Amino acid sequence: MNSNSRLTHLECSKTGKTYDSEVLQNLSAAGAPLLARYDLEAASHTLTKESLKGRQWNMWRYREVLPVRNADRILYLGEGGTPLHCAPRLGKQTGFPNLMIKDESVNPTGSFKARGLSAAINAAFERGATRFAIPSAGNAAGAMSAYVAAGGGESFVFMPADTPSAFVIECRSFGAHVELVDGLISDCGKIVASRKEQEGWFDVSTLKEPYRLEGKKTLGYEIAEQLGFDLPDVILYPTGGGTGLIGMWKAFNEMEQLGWIGSKRPRMVTVQASGCAPMVRAFEEGTEARFWEGAHTSASGLRVPGAVGDFLILKAVRESGGTAIAVTDEAMEKGLVGSDERIVLFNTGSGYKYLEALGSSS
Ligand SMILES: *Cc1c(COP(=O)(O)O)cnc(C)c1O
């Protein structure tokens, strides 16, 4: 069955130059992420608020605006369709009664990385890839290994040597080749870049292929649906490579074109650890992001000293009237969020994979 995907082409996020969406692509000639573009007018005929009611509650309910063509061949492990909980006790404690938590830990392999990797790996298999490589802090590699295993391909994973052991075991149990690297995720990325051509790997690094972003944007579609298409006032996003934040921002623009929402947007708040906060520094200085030297934080998923899509993160945050903070307490002290506002937080991944870190802090 045809998925009815209305994907038409890819567009360079820097120059606007168009690229073929039906072949494997990495960065544009300008070295920037490629963004997927759809015929949203055509999509709006079948992807309607009404039609959604009859669809399964998972991320493929938005298939018209996802990049996979053959609906029968989708490797589906249960991604998306996660709950948005009200958090009244946390809300009361913090003085923000309208706090909500999108619980992404219930995705396959325990994190929201499953959304992006499901879209990317499904699309890449459809376009002929069989060998995949990824630099990862853990969750992305686990998710990739699962979808690649489901499709009978081969995974090559590069993770910092201090990555929690659960991720290494997880990837190996899915049959991935795992190399532990004495360095940061940026060093892992360099290894993938230097060997991919010779090894015939498809590089699935954050934003270096176009479709992880598409999977991740379904966070925005789901939150909109769960709130009756009345978007929250504020979204706090723990930012590493920023796919979720960039993705949600893209989803809101698509939804406006689909006629589902108006022009009002949530204020997007990028949250980073103070030991690795390149987006916060750039936001505060009003400049472009620069590589963060000496990155350190126990939030390993956020230890991303340099992000390919940094300018897209900053654009979304600035356009939305949002902000960038290194700790959540700071935003409260600065009075950036009103006590009556509707706020969405994310539980981005399962704590069960970080038992070493949790155990040592208790
Ligand atoms: C990857 C990751 C993040 C950061 O997400 P990005 O979209 O890459 O910024 C946050 N938390 C966890 C647990 C992650 O695995």
Tab-separated table of C-alpha atoms and ligand atoms in Angstrom:
chain	number	residue	atom	x	y	z
A	1	MET	CA	0.000	0.000	0.000
A	2	ASN	CA	1.166	3.480	-0.846
A	3	SER	CA	1.729	5.571	2.282
A	4	ASN	CA	0.451	8.668	0.473
A	5	SER	CA	3.622	10.487	1.492
A	6	ARG	CA	3.538	13.934	-0.094
A	7	LEU	CA	7.283	14.387	0.071
A	8	THR	CA	8.376	16.356	-2.999
A	9	HIS	CA	12.025	17.331	-2.516
A	10	LEU	CA	14.788	18.366	-0.148
A	11	GLU	CA	15.959	21.908	0.414
A	12	CYS	CA	19.296	23.212	1.687
A	13	SER	CA	18.703	24.997	5.000
A	14	LYS	CA	21.349	27.602	4.100
A	15	THR	CA	20.952	28.298	0.376
A	16	GLY	CA	17.465	26.997	-0.481
A	17	LYS	CA	18.889	24.887	-3.310
A	18	THR	CA	16.753	21.815	-4.018
A	19	TYR	CA	17.847	18.173	-3.933
A	20	ASP	CA	16.304	14.835	-4.924
A	21	SER	CA	14.463	13.264	-1.981
A	22	GLU	CA	14.372	9.778	-3.540
A	23	VAL	CA	18.077	8.999	-3.305
A	24	LEU	CA	20.345	8.782	-0.258
A	25	GLN	CA	21.490	12.239	0.789
A	26	ASN	CA	23.698	13.661	3.501
A	27	LEU	CA	24.575	17.357	3.867
A	28	SER	CA	24.034	19.864	1.058
A	29	ALA	CA	26.886	21.108	-1.113
A	30	ALA	CA	27.041	24.087	1.274
A	31	GLY	CA	27.627	21.674	4.178
A	32	ALA	CA	24.224	22.366	5.739
A	33	PRO	CA	21.323	20.115	6.765
A	34	LEU	CA	18.738	19.274	4.099
A	35	LEU	CA	15.091	19.852	5.001
A	36	ALA	CA	12.257	17.680	3.665
A	37	ARG	CA	9.514	19.548	1.800
A	38	TYR	CA	6.025	18.267	1.099
A	39	ASP	CA	3.064	19.194	-1.042
A	40	LEU	CA	1.086	20.244	2.011
A	41	GLU	CA	-1.893	21.334	-0.041
A	42	ALA	CA	-2.234	17.787	-1.412
A	43	ALA	CA	-1.557	16.331	2.050
A	44	SER	CA	-4.342	18.452	3.555
A	45	HIS	CA	-6.955	16.492	1.579
A	46	THR	CA	-6.285	13.181	3.314
A	47	LEU	CA	-4.420	14.238	6.457
A	48	THR	CA	-7.245	15.969	8.306
A	49	LYS	CA	-8.197	16.335	11.953
A	50	GLU	CA	-11.169	14.139	11.096
A	51	SER	CA	-9.153	11.380	9.370
A	52	LEU	CA	-6.707	11.234	12.292
A	53	LYS	CA	-9.493	9.958	14.540
A	54	GLY	CA	-9.560	6.672	12.647
A	55	ARG	CA	-5.789	6.119	12.658
A	56	GLN	CA	-3.527	4.142	14.985
A	57	TRP	CA	-2.022	6.196	17.796
A	58	ASN	CA	1.633	6.037	16.710
A	59	MET	CA	3.907	8.328	14.722
A	60	TRP	CA	2.948	6.836	11.341
A	61	ARG	CA	-0.511	8.394	11.643
A	62	TYR	CA	1.165	11.457	10.058
A	63	ARG	CA	2.450	9.424	7.084
A	64	GLU	CA	1.540	12.054	4.462
A	65	VAL	CA	4.223	14.276	6.001
A	66	LEU	CA	6.795	11.517	6.549
A	67	PRO	CA	9.360	10.325	3.996
A	68	VAL	CA	8.460	6.638	3.591
A	69	ARG	CA	6.554	5.611	0.454
A	70	ASN	CA	5.624	1.964	0.957
A	71	ALA	CA	3.355	1.648	3.991
A	72	ASP	CA	3.476	-2.179	3.979
A	73	ARG	CA	7.232	-2.248	4.398
A	74	ILE	CA	7.512	0.083	7.386
A	75	LEU	CA	9.663	-1.405	10.150
A	76	TYR	CA	7.449	-0.453	13.072
A	77	LEU	CA	8.498	-1.226	16.639
A	78	GLY	CA	5.975	0.932	18.493
A	79	GLU	CA	7.467	4.416	18.044
A	80	GLY	CA	5.487	7.507	18.949
A	81	GLY	CA	2.019	7.826	20.420
A	82	THR	CA	3.447	8.589	23.864
A	83	PRO	CA	1.428	10.048	26.743
A	84	LEU	CA	1.383	13.722	27.724
A	85	HIS	CA	0.921	13.659	31.485
A	86	CYS	CA	-0.274	16.470	33.706
A	87	ALA	CA	2.235	16.827	36.536
A	88	PRO	CA	0.215	18.515	39.304
A	89	ARG	CA	2.551	17.653	42.192
A	90	LEU	CA	5.688	18.821	40.387
A	91	GLY	CA	3.673	21.804	39.208
A	92	LYS	CA	2.682	22.709	42.756
A	93	GLN	CA	6.240	22.276	44.042
A	94	THR	CA	7.647	24.554	41.371
A	95	GLY	CA	4.814	27.081	41.263
A	96	PHE	CA	3.724	26.226	37.723
A	97	PRO	CA	0.415	24.370	38.061
A	98	ASN	CA	-0.027	23.844	34.330
A	99	LEU	CA	3.041	21.685	33.875
A	100	MET	CA	2.907	18.718	31.520
A	101	ILE	CA	5.433	15.983	30.785
A	102	LYS	CA	5.638	14.210	27.460
A	103	ASP	CA	6.913	10.783	28.449
A	104	GLU	CA	9.224	9.649	25.684
A	105	SER	CA	10.787	6.862	27.738
A	106	VAL	CA	8.054	4.478	26.590
A	107	ASN	CA	9.360	4.478	23.010
A	108	PRO	CA	11.113	1.354	21.689
A	109	THR	CA	14.673	1.179	23.126
A	110	GLY	CA	13.580	3.630	25.824
A	111	SER	CA	14.036	7.093	24.323
A	112	PHE	CA	12.668	9.578	21.822
A	113	LYS	CA	15.592	8.762	19.516
A	114	ALA	CA	13.351	5.949	18.218
A	115	ARG	CA	11.201	8.488	16.368
A	116	GLY	CA	14.069	9.933	14.388
A	117	LEU	CA	15.878	6.693	13.758
A	118	SER	CA	12.692	4.912	12.691
A	119	ALA	CA	12.057	7.552	10.033
A	120	ALA	CA	15.707	7.700	8.944
A	121	ILE	CA	16.354	3.961	8.761
A	122	ASN	CA	13.039	3.196	7.078
A	123	ALA	CA	13.659	5.912	4.492
A	124	ALA	CA	17.270	4.833	3.959
A	125	PHE	CA	16.377	1.163	3.442
A	126	GLU	CA	13.783	2.301	0.901
A	127	ARG	CA	16.508	4.253	-0.890
A	128	GLY	CA	18.921	1.331	-0.971
A	129	ALA	CA	21.185	1.615	2.109
A	130	THR	CA	22.175	-1.567	3.953
A	131	ARG	CA	25.181	-0.520	6.087
A	132	PHE	CA	24.715	2.270	8.588
A	133	ALA	CA	27.106	4.214	10.820
A	134	ILE	CA	26.408	6.563	13.716
A	135	PRO	CA	28.330	8.552	16.338
A	136	SER	CA	26.214	8.516	19.490
A	137	ALA	CA	26.005	9.207	23.211
A	138	GLY	CA	23.972	6.003	23.529
A	139	ASN	CA	20.285	6.389	22.800
A	140	ALA	CA	20.615	7.145	19.095
A	141	ALA	CA	22.873	4.126	18.594
A	142	GLY	CA	20.503	1.818	20.489
A	143	ALA	CA	17.550	2.985	18.416
A	144	MET	CA	19.457	2.737	15.150
A	145	SER	CA	20.691	-0.773	15.941
A	146	ALA	CA	17.118	-1.916	16.630
A	147	TYR	CA	15.663	-0.639	13.342
A	148	VAL	CA	18.634	-1.814	11.313
A	149	ALA	CA	18.338	-5.281	12.894
A	150	ALA	CA	14.605	-5.319	12.089
A	151	GLY	CA	15.432	-4.635	8.445
A	152	GLY	CA	18.341	-7.092	8.206
A	153	GLY	CA	21.069	-4.468	7.697
A	154	GLU	CA	24.407	-3.885	9.414
A	155	SER	CA	25.140	-1.263	12.110
A	156	PHE	CA	28.440	0.421	12.967
A	157	VAL	CA	28.322	2.370	16.207
A	158	PHE	CA	30.872	4.828	17.657
A	159	MET	CA	30.385	5.930	21.248
A	160	PRO	CA	32.541	7.707	23.853
A	161	ALA	CA	34.287	5.166	26.096
A	162	ASP	CA	32.453	6.481	29.185
A	163	THR	CA	28.995	5.779	27.714
A	164	PRO	CA	26.830	3.875	30.239
A	165	SER	CA	27.287	0.135	29.670
A	166	ALA	CA	23.577	-0.471	29.034
A	167	PHE	CA	23.947	1.188	25.632
A	168	VAL	CA	26.945	-0.864	24.612
A	169	ILE	CA	25.201	-4.096	25.605
A	170	GLU	CA	21.995	-3.014	23.895
A	171	CYS	CA	23.697	-2.238	20.582
A	172	ARG	CA	25.735	-5.443	20.603
A	173	SER	CA	22.656	-7.516	21.392
A	174	PHE	CA	21.041	-6.056	18.268
A	175	GLY	CA	24.094	-7.246	16.339
A	176	ALA	CA	25.808	-3.876	15.929
A	177	HIS	CA	29.583	-3.494	15.625
A	178	VAL	CA	30.457	-1.176	18.501
A	179	GLU	CA	33.671	0.827	18.829
A	180	LEU	CA	34.343	2.770	22.006
A	181	VAL	CA	36.231	5.974	21.355
A	182	ASP	CA	38.531	7.802	23.736
A	183	GLY	CA	36.890	11.194	23.216
A	184	LEU	CA	33.605	13.031	22.790
A	185	ILE	CA	30.737	12.465	20.357
A	186	SER	CA	32.397	14.997	18.037
A	187	ASP	CA	35.465	12.700	17.869
A	188	CYS	CA	33.171	9.753	17.095
A	189	GLY	CA	31.657	11.813	14.277
A	190	LYS	CA	35.096	12.428	12.793
A	191	ILE	CA	35.794	8.680	12.672
A	192	VAL	CA	32.531	8.010	10.845
A	193	ALA	CA	33.261	10.817	8.370
A	194	SER	CA	36.777	9.578	7.655
A	195	ARG	CA	35.849	5.922	7.105
A	196	LYS	CA	32.352	5.970	5.620
A	197	GLU	CA	33.303	6.165	1.989
A	198	GLN	CA	35.710	3.259	2.091
A	199	GLU	CA	33.372	1.143	4.237
A	200	GLY	CA	30.213	1.926	2.255
A	201	TRP	CA	28.408	3.218	5.340
A	202	PHE	CA	25.391	5.485	5.211
A	203	ASP	CA	26.094	8.243	7.756
A	204	VAL	CA	23.121	8.669	10.086
A	205	SER	CA	24.714	11.402	12.273
A	206	THR	CA	22.332	14.005	13.691
A	207	LEU	CA	21.095	16.280	10.869
A	208	LYS	CA	23.662	14.915	8.412
A	209	GLU	CA	20.828	13.018	6.751
A	210	PRO	CA	17.392	14.617	6.304
A	211	TYR	CA	14.924	12.199	7.872
A	212	ARG	CA	15.745	11.836	11.575
A	213	LEU	CA	14.378	15.353	11.806
A	214	GLU	CA	11.140	14.187	10.174
A	215	GLY	CA	10.617	11.462	12.762
A	216	LYS	CA	11.427	13.847	15.570
A	217	LYS	CA	8.998	16.489	14.329
A	218	THR	CA	6.116	14.128	15.160
A	219	LEU	CA	6.639	15.292	18.768
A	220	GLY	CA	5.149	18.608	17.649
A	221	TYR	CA	2.214	16.992	15.831
A	222	GLU	CA	1.417	14.803	18.827
A	223	ILE	CA	1.576	17.591	21.397
A	224	ALA	CA	-0.748	19.679	19.201
A	225	GLU	CA	-3.219	16.822	18.898
A	226	GLN	CA	-3.064	16.011	22.592
A	227	LEU	CA	-3.881	19.634	23.449
A	228	GLY	CA	-6.766	19.884	20.979
A	229	PHE	CA	-4.603	21.937	18.560
A	230	ASP	CA	-4.185	24.684	21.154
A	231	LEU	CA	-0.379	24.777	21.463
A	232	PRO	CA	1.257	25.234	24.881
A	233	ASP	CA	2.727	28.610	25.897
A	234	VAL	CA	6.212	27.300	26.577
A	235	ILE	CA	8.203	24.234	25.517
A	236	LEU	CA	11.406	23.395	27.377
A	237	TYR	CA	13.729	21.231	25.336
A	238	PRO	CA	16.895	19.566	26.662
A	239	THR	CA	19.169	20.247	23.712
A	240	GLY	CA	22.025	18.210	22.328
A	241	GLY	CA	21.960	18.194	18.526
A	242	GLY	CA	18.590	19.923	18.666
A	243	THR	CA	16.599	17.713	16.267
A	244	GLY	CA	13.537	17.712	18.508
A	245	LEU	CA	13.456	21.477	18.856
A	246	ILE	CA	14.095	22.139	15.173
A	247	GLY	CA	11.640	19.369	14.305
A	248	MET	CA	8.800	20.710	16.445
A	249	TRP	CA	9.326	24.185	15.000
A	250	LYS	CA	9.074	22.698	11.506
A	251	ALA	CA	5.953	20.722	12.506
A	252	PHE	CA	4.210	23.887	13.726
A	253	ASN	CA	4.869	25.616	10.407
A	254	GLU	CA	3.576	22.601	8.488
A	255	MET	CA	0.472	22.414	10.672
A	256	GLU	CA	-0.267	26.067	9.974
A	257	GLN	CA	-0.077	25.345	6.237
A	258	LEU	CA	-2.340	22.323	6.717
A	259	GLY	CA	-4.852	24.742	8.250
A	260	TRP	CA	-4.739	23.083	11.674
A	261	ILE	CA	-3.378	25.952	13.761
A	262	GLY	CA	-2.904	29.706	13.504
A	263	SER	CA	0.305	31.705	13.634
A	264	LYS	CA	0.693	31.635	17.424
A	265	ARG	CA	3.680	29.599	18.614
A	266	PRO	CA	5.004	28.361	21.927
A	267	ARG	CA	8.141	30.070	23.219
A	268	MET	CA	10.881	27.545	22.620
A	269	VAL	CA	13.387	27.255	25.442
A	270	THR	CA	16.621	25.438	24.789
A	271	VAL	CA	17.979	23.883	27.980
A	272	GLN	CA	21.599	22.777	28.261
A	273	ALA	CA	23.949	21.641	30.998
A	274	SER	CA	26.244	24.419	32.208
A	275	GLY	CA	29.293	22.240	31.397
A	276	CYS	CA	28.299	22.108	27.719
A	277	ALA	CA	26.103	25.017	26.692
A	278	PRO	CA	27.071	26.296	23.231
A	279	MET	CA	23.469	27.305	22.405
A	280	VAL	CA	23.050	29.212	25.655
A	281	ARG	CA	26.315	31.089	25.096
A	282	ALA	CA	25.362	31.976	21.514
A	283	PHE	CA	21.886	33.058	22.555
A	284	GLU	CA	23.204	35.268	25.349
A	285	GLU	CA	25.914	36.791	23.165
A	286	GLY	CA	23.541	37.241	20.240
A	287	THR	CA	26.037	35.480	17.987
A	288	GLU	CA	26.424	32.252	16.054
A	289	ALA	CA	27.273	29.119	18.025
A	290	ARG	CA	30.904	28.079	18.490
A	291	PHE	CA	32.418	24.742	19.489
A	292	TRP	CA	32.343	24.290	23.305
A	293	GLU	CA	35.817	23.356	24.529
A	294	GLY	CA	36.175	20.937	27.448
A	295	ALA	CA	32.577	19.752	27.393
A	296	HIS	CA	31.547	17.892	30.535
A	297	THR	CA	28.180	16.874	31.982
A	298	SER	CA	26.666	13.730	33.455
A	299	ALA	CA	23.721	14.231	31.078
A	300	SER	CA	25.562	12.320	28.373
A	301	GLY	CA	22.840	12.862	25.743
A	302	LEU	CA	23.434	16.601	26.052
A	303	ARG	CA	27.222	16.471	25.745
A	304	VAL	CA	27.266	17.824	22.197
A	305	PRO	CA	29.932	20.546	21.976
A	306	GLY	CA	29.167	21.475	18.362
A	307	ALA	CA	25.884	20.888	16.492
A	308	VAL	CA	25.532	20.916	12.684
A	309	GLY	CA	22.075	22.435	13.015
A	310	ASP	CA	23.079	25.050	15.625
A	311	PHE	CA	21.851	27.959	13.488
A	312	LEU	CA	18.459	26.272	13.046
A	313	ILE	CA	18.113	25.836	16.827
A	314	LEU	CA	18.968	29.499	17.426
A	315	LYS	CA	16.599	30.631	14.681
A	316	ALA	CA	13.650	28.738	16.194
A	317	VAL	CA	14.418	29.968	19.716
A	318	ARG	CA	14.820	33.588	18.604
A	319	GLU	CA	11.786	33.627	16.290
A	320	SER	CA	9.597	32.113	18.985
A	321	GLY	CA	10.563	34.732	21.564
A	322	GLY	CA	12.025	31.927	23.670
A	323	THR	CA	15.290	31.738	25.499
A	324	ALA	CA	18.261	29.539	26.358
A	325	ILE	CA	19.180	28.450	29.844
A	326	ALA	CA	21.775	26.274	31.491
A	327	VAL	CA	19.587	25.266	34.432
A	328	THR	CA	15.818	25.346	34.878
A	329	ASP	CA	15.975	27.264	38.172
A	330	GLU	CA	17.474	30.184	36.331
A	331	ALA	CA	14.400	30.640	34.110
A	332	MET	CA	12.165	30.725	37.147
A	333	GLU	CA	14.353	33.361	38.857
A	334	LYS	CA	14.377	35.462	35.742
A	335	GLY	CA	10.573	35.315	35.636
A	336	LEU	CA	10.616	34.222	32.007
A	337	VAL	CA	7.677	31.906	32.458
A	338	GLY	CA	4.389	33.066	33.960
A	339	SER	CA	2.907	30.919	36.733
A	340	ASP	CA	-0.348	30.392	34.846
A	341	GLU	CA	1.272	29.342	31.556
A	342	ARG	CA	0.967	25.899	30.027
A	343	ILE	CA	4.417	24.351	29.943
A	344	VAL	CA	5.576	21.128	28.284
A	345	LEU	CA	8.671	19.274	29.524
A	346	PHE	CA	10.119	16.039	28.170
A	347	ASN	CA	11.194	12.847	29.792
A	348	THR	CA	13.425	12.177	26.814
A	349	GLY	CA	14.676	8.742	27.760
A	350	SER	CA	14.383	5.979	30.289
A	351	GLY	CA	16.355	6.328	33.519
A	352	TYR	CA	16.858	2.564	33.578
A	353	LYS	CA	19.810	2.889	31.230
A	354	TYR	CA	21.594	5.319	33.549
A	355	LEU	CA	21.636	3.211	36.693
A	356	GLU	CA	25.344	3.919	37.292
A	357	ALA	CA	24.727	7.665	37.262
A	358	LEU	CA	21.543	7.383	39.321
A	359	GLY	CA	23.192	5.043	41.823
A	360	SER	CA	26.190	7.293	42.381
A	361	SER	CA	24.065	10.374	43.050
A	362	SER	CA	21.853	8.747	45.696
B	1	LIG	C1	19.642	12.785	22.305
B	1	LIG	C2	19.097	13.089	23.626
B	1	LIG	C3	18.742	14.393	23.985
B	1	LIG	C4	18.959	15.565	23.045
B	1	LIG	O1	18.123	15.509	21.921
B	1	LIG	P1	18.488	16.314	20.584
B	1	LIG	O2	17.243	16.336	19.795
B	1	LIG	O3	19.601	15.583	19.929
B	1	LIG	O4	18.914	17.678	21.006
B	1	LIG	C5	18.189	14.610	25.235
B	1	LIG	N1	18.002	13.600	26.108
B	1	LIG	C6	18.331	12.313	25.795
B	1	LIG	C7	18.100	11.242	26.803
B	1	LIG	C8	18.871	12.024	24.553
B	1	LIG	O5	19.180	10.755	24.250
